[in-house]
Each structure stands twice: as structure tokens, then as C-alpha cells.
Short mmCIF file of C-alpha atoms in Angstrom, two decimals:
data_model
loop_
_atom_site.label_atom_id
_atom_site.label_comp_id
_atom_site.label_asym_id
_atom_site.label_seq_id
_atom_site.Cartn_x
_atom_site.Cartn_y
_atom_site.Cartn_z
CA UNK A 280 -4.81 -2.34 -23.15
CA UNK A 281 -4.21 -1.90 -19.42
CA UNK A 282 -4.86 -4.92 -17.42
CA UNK A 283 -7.15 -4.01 -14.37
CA UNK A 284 -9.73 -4.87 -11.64
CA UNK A 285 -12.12 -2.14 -9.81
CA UNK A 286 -14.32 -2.13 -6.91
CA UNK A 287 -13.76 -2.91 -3.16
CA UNK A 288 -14.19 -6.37 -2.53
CA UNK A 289 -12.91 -7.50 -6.41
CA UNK A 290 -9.69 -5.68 -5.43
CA UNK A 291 -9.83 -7.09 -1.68
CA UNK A 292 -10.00 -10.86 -2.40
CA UNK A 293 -6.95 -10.51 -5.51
CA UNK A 294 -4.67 -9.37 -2.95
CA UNK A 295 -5.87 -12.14 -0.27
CA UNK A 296 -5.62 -14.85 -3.07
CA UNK A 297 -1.62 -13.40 -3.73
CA UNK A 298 -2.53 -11.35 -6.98
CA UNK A 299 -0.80 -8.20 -5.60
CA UNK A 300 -1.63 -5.03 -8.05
CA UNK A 301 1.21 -3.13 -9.61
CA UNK A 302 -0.34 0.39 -8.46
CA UNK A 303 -4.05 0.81 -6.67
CA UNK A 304 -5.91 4.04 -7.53
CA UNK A 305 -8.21 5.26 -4.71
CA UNK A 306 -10.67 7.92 -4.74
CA UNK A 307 -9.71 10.76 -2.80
CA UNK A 308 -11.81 11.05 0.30
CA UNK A 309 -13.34 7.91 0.33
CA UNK A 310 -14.28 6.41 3.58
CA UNK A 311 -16.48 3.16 4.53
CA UNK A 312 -15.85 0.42 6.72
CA UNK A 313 -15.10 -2.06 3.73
CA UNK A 314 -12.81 0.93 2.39
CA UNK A 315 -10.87 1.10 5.89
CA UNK A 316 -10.25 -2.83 5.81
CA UNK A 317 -8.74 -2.62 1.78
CA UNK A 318 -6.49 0.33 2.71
CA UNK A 319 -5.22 -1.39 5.33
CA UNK A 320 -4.31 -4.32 3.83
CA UNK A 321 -2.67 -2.32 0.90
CA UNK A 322 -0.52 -1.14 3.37
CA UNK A 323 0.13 -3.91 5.31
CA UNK A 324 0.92 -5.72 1.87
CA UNK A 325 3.02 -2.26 0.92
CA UNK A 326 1.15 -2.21 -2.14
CA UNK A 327 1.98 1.16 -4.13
CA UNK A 328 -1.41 3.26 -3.93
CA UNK A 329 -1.99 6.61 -5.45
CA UNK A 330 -4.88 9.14 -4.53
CA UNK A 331 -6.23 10.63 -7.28
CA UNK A 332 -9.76 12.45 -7.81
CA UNK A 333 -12.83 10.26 -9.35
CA UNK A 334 -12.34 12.27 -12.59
CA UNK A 335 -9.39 9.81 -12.98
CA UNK A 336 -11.03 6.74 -12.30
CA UNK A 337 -14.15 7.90 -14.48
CA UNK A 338 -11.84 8.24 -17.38
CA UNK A 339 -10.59 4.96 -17.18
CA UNK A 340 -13.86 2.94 -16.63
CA UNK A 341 -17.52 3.85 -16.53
CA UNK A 342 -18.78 0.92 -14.92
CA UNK A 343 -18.93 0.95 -10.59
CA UNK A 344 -15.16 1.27 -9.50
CA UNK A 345 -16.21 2.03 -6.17
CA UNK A 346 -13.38 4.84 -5.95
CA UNK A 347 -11.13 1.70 -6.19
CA UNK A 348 -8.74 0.52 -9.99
CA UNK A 349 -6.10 -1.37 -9.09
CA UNK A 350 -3.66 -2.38 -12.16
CA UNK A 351 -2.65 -6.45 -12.34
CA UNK A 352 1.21 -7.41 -13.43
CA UNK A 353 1.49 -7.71 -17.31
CA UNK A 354 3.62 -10.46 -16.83
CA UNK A 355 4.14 -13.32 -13.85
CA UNK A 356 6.60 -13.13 -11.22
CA UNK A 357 8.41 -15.38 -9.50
CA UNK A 358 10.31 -16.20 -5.82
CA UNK A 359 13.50 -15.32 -5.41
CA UNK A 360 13.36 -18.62 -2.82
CA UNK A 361 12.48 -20.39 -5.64
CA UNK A 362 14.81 -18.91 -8.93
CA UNK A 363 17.93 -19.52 -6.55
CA UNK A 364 17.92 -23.38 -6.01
CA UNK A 365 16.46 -23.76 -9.27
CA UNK A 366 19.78 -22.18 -10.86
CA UNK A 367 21.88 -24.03 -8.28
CA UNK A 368 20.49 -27.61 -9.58
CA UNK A 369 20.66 -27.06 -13.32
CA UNK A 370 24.15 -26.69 -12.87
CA UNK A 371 24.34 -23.16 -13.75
CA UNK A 372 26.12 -20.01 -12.16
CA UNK A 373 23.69 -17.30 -11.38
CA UNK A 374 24.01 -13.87 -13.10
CA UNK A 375 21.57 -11.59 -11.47
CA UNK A 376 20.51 -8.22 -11.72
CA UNK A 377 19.34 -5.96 -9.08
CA UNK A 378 17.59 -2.69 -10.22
CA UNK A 379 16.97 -0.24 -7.19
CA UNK A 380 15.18 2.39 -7.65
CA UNK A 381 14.62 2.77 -11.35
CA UNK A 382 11.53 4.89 -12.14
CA UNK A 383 11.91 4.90 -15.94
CA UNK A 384 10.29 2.42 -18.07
CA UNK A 385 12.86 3.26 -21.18
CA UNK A 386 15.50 2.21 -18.53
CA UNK A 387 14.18 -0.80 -16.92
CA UNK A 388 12.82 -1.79 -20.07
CA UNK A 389 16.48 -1.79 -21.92
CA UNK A 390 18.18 -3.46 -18.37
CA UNK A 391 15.84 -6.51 -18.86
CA UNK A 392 16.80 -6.76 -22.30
CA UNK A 393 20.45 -5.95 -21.58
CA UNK A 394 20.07 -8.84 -18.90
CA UNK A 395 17.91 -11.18 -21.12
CA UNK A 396 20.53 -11.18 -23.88
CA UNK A 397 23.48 -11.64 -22.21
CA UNK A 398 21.92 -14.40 -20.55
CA UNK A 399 21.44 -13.10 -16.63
CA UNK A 400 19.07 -15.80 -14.84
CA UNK A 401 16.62 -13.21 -12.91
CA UNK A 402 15.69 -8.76 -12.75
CA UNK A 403 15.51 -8.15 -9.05
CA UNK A 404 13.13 -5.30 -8.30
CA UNK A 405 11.73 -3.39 -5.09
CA UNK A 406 7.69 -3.22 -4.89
CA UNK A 407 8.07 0.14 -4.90
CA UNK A 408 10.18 2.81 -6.04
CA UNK A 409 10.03 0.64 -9.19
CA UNK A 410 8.89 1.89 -12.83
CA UNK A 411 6.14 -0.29 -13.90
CA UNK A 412 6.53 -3.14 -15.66
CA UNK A 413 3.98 -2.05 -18.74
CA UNK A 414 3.29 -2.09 -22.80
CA UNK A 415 6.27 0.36 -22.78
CA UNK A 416 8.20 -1.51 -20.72
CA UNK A 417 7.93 -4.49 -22.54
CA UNK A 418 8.21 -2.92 -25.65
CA UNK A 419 11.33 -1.32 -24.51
CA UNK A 420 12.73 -4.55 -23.69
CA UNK A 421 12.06 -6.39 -27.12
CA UNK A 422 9.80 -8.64 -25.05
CA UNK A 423 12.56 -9.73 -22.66
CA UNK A 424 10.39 -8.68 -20.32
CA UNK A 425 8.38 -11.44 -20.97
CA UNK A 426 10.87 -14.05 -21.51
CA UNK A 427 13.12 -12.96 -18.06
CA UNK A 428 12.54 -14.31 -14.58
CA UNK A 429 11.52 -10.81 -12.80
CA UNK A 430 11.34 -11.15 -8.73
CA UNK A 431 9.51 -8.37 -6.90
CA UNK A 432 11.18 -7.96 -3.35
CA UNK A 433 9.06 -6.36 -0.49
CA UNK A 434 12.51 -5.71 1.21
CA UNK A 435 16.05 -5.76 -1.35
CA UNK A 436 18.28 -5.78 2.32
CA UNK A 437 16.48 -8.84 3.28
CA UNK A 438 17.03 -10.38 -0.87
CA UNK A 439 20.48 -9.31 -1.11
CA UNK A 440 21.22 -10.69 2.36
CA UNK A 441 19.28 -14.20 1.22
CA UNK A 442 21.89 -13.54 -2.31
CA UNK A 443 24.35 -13.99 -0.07
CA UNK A 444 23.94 -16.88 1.90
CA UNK A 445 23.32 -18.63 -1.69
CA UNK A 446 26.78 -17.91 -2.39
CA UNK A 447 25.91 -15.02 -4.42
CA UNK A 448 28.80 -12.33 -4.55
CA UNK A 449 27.13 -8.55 -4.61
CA UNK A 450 28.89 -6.65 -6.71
CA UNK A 451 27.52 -2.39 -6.92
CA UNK A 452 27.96 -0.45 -10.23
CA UNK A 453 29.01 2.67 -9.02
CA UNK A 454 31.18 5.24 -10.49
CA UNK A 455 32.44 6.40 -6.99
CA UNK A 456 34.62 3.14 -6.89
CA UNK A 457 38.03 2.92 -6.93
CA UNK A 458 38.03 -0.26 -8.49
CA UNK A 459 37.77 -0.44 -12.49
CA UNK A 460 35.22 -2.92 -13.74
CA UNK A 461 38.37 -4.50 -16.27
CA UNK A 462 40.19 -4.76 -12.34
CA UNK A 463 37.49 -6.86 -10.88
CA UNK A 464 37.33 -10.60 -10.47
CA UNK A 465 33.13 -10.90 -12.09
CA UNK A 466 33.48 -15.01 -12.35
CA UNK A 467 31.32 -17.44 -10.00
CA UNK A 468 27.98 -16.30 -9.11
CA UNK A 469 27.34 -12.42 -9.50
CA UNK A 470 24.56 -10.24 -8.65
CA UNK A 471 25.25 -6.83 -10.49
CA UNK A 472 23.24 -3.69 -7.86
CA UNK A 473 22.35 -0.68 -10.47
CA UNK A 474 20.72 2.32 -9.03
CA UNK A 475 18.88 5.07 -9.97
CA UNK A 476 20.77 8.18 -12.25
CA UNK A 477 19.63 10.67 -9.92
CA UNK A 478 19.65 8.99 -6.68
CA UNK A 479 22.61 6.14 -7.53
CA UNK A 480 22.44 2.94 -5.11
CA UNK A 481 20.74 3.07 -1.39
CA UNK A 482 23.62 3.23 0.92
CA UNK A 483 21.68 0.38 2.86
CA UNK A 484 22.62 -1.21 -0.01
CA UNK A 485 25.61 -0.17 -0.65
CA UNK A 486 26.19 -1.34 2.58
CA UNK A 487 25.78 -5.20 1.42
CA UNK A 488 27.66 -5.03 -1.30
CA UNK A 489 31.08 -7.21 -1.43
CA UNK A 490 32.70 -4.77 -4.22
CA UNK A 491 31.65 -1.49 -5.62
CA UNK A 492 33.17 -1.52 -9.31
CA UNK A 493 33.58 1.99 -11.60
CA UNK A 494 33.76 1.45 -15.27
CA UNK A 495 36.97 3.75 -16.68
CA UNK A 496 35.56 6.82 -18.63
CA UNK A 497 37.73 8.71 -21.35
CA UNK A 498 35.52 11.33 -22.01
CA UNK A 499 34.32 14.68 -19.88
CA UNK A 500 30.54 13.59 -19.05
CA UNK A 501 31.39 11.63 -15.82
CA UNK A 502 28.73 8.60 -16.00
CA UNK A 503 26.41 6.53 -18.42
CA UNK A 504 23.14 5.80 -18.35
CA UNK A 505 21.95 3.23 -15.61
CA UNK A 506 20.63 0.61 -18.82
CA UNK A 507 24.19 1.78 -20.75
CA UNK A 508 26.08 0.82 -17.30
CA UNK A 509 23.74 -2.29 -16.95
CA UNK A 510 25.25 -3.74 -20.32
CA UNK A 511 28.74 -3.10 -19.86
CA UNK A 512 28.60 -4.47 -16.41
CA UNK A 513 26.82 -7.76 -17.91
CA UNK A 514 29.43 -8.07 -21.24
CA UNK A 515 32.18 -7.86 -18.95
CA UNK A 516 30.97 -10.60 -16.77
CA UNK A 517 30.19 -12.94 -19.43
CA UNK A 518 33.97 -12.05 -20.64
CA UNK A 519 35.31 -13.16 -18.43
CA UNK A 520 33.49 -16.41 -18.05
CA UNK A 521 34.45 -17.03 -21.44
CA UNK A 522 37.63 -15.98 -20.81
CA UNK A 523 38.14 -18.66 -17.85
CA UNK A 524 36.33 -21.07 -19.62
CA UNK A 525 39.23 -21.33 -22.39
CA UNK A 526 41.49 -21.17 -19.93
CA UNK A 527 40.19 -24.59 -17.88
CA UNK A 528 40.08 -26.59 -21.43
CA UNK A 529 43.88 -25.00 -22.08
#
């Protein structure tokens, strides 16, 4: 069942109270002075809205929605301000992922549960631009949806330049590189970039990132699939860690 609120000032005081909505639906043409001062919080908030005629709303609730559903996270989310020292202080190494611009739930679905079981600490995601996190989603995932610390970001520049002043080196899976993934150096703290299959990696990202990394291909089809690439990126890192890790007791 989908979790949601409807109606102007419902809708209004989640988002003042920090209960940002995954997606807002909003009746096409409606106007009102209590209208005017939602939409422009959703935008100041760069909340993802979608216009959509009432028939839409109508089919999703028969009570007053006002022209106004907006759909609540599934699952909680946390700080990136916060996951960071928390890692630090438990004496861990962080192992990140950064998903920009993944619109599939199949795909962000199996990267959380690529990143879940090879033990990654956080799923760093945009606002928008972002599948939804969802019953397919989660189902996708094998629930590691639930289980993973997911950060929405209002701005990935400013959270991979924050990554970085934690210590965090930004490493971009991209099959442009030069650099083989079995080439790289993937110990100390990582944060793996995936992009989208059709669009790849922002260059503004891109941009940030300390290495871009390729993994070698044998075969005539020239990439994998983003949550295919997501696991090999995340086995290889915990390889090596493994790898060093015998080495310091040898």
C-alpha cells in the first residue's frame, strides 16, 4: 500500500516539520493563495512535484485531496553529517555508494542490495533524478533497502565535496577510464560514483572524482548494467581489503 498524505495544509506542515515527500502530485491548474505558499515551498525545498489531471488524484483517493497527494519515504533516511563521524568512531573504514541519476527501481533496488551485502556503510542518492525508493524497490533489494543507511542529498557536488574532506577517496565507475578496476588501489575509505546507463556519471561529478576506474571486458557488448557494475566495483573493494588484511597479520 502506498504511503501518502493529501490536502494543502496536511502536506504544508509535513514538509515544515522535515517530513519531505518522495514525489507531490498537484492538480493541474490549481490556484489559491494557500496553493501559491505550498508550491513555493516545494520548490524552495526542491521537492520532486508532478502535474497531473484530478482524474489521477481521484483514482488514488476519494476523500478531499485538495488537488494536492504527496507520497511519504517507505523507509527513514539519514544525514550524511551524521553517517560519516559515526563510521569514523566505530573504528570502521567507510565504503560508500553514490547512485546518480538512477531512474530504475530494478536497478537501485539490486545496488542497495549489492551494497548491503558486501557490507558498504551508506546509498548516496540525489532528491531528484532518483527512482523511488518503493514496494518494488525494496523488494528488489531483498529488503536491504530497509536494513541500509540511504542519505538523500539536495546537492551530490556539495556531498561528494563534504566525502572528501572526511577523507573519503571518490572513485567513478566508468568504462571510459583508462584505468582497470584490478589496476586500482580501492583500500582506505572509498566512495564508489555509479551513473545512469543512458546518461553515465554528471561530468560535475566526474569532475570530483579522484580516479575514474573501467572494469576489463572480454566480450563484444561494451558495458554492464549500472547494478552488475555496482557489484563488481564493491567485490573488488572488499578484495582487496581482505587481501591487505592478510598481508598486515603476515
Amino acid at each position: 500500500m502506498e504511503n501518502y498524505i493529501f490536502g494543502i495544509h496536511p502536506v504544508l506542515e509535513a514538509i515544515e516539520k522535515g517530513d519531505l515527500p518522495e514525489k507531490i502530485l498537484i492538480q493541474r491548474g490549481l490556484q489559491g493563495e494557500n496553493f501559491v505558499q505550498l508550491f513555493n515551498t516545494i520548490r524552495q525545498r526542491n521537492i520532486p512535484y508532478q502535474m497531473v489531471p484530478i482524474e489521477k488524484l481521484n483514482s488514488l483517493t476519494r476523500k478531499n485531496h485538495q488537488g494536492i497527494i504527496a507520497f511519504l519515504p517507505v523507509i527513514p533516511y539519514y544525514e550524511l553529517s551524521e553517517v560519516m563521524p559515526n563510521i569514523y568512531e566505530k573504528g570502521e573504514v567507510p565504503l560508500l555508494v553514490v547512485a546518480d541519476g538512477v531512474t530504475d527501481v530494478r536497478n537501485l533496488g539490486a545496488i542497495a542490495r549489492s551494497a548491503e551485502c558486501f557490507g558498504a556503510h551508506a546509498l548516496i542518492l540525489s532528491q531528484k533524478g532518483t527512482a523511488p525508493i518503493n514496494a518494488d524497490s525494496i523488494k528488489t533489494s531483498s529488503g536491504a533497502l530497509a536494513r541500509l543507511q540511504v542519505c538523500r542529498e539536495e546537492n551530490l557536488i556539495a556531498s561528494l565535496a563534504f566525502l572528501k574532506e572526511c577523507g573519503v577517496k571518490i572513485v567513478a565507475a566508468t568504462e571510459k577510464s583508462g584505468l582497470r578496476l584490478n589496476q586500482a588501489d580501492l583500500n582506505g575509505p572509498i566512495a564508489i560514483i555509479v551513473g545512469s546507463e543512458e546518461k553515465g556519471i554528471h561530468r560535475s561529478l566526474l569532475s570530483l572524482a579522484d580516479i575514474t576506474v573501467s572494469i576489463p571486458m572480454a566480450g563484444k557488448v561494451a558495458s554492464l548494467n549500472v547494478s552488475v557494475a555496482s557489484g563488481v566495483f564493491l567485490y573488488e573493494v572488499v578484495r582487496q581489503r581482505m587481501q591487505s588484511n592478510v598481508e598486515d597479520l603476515g
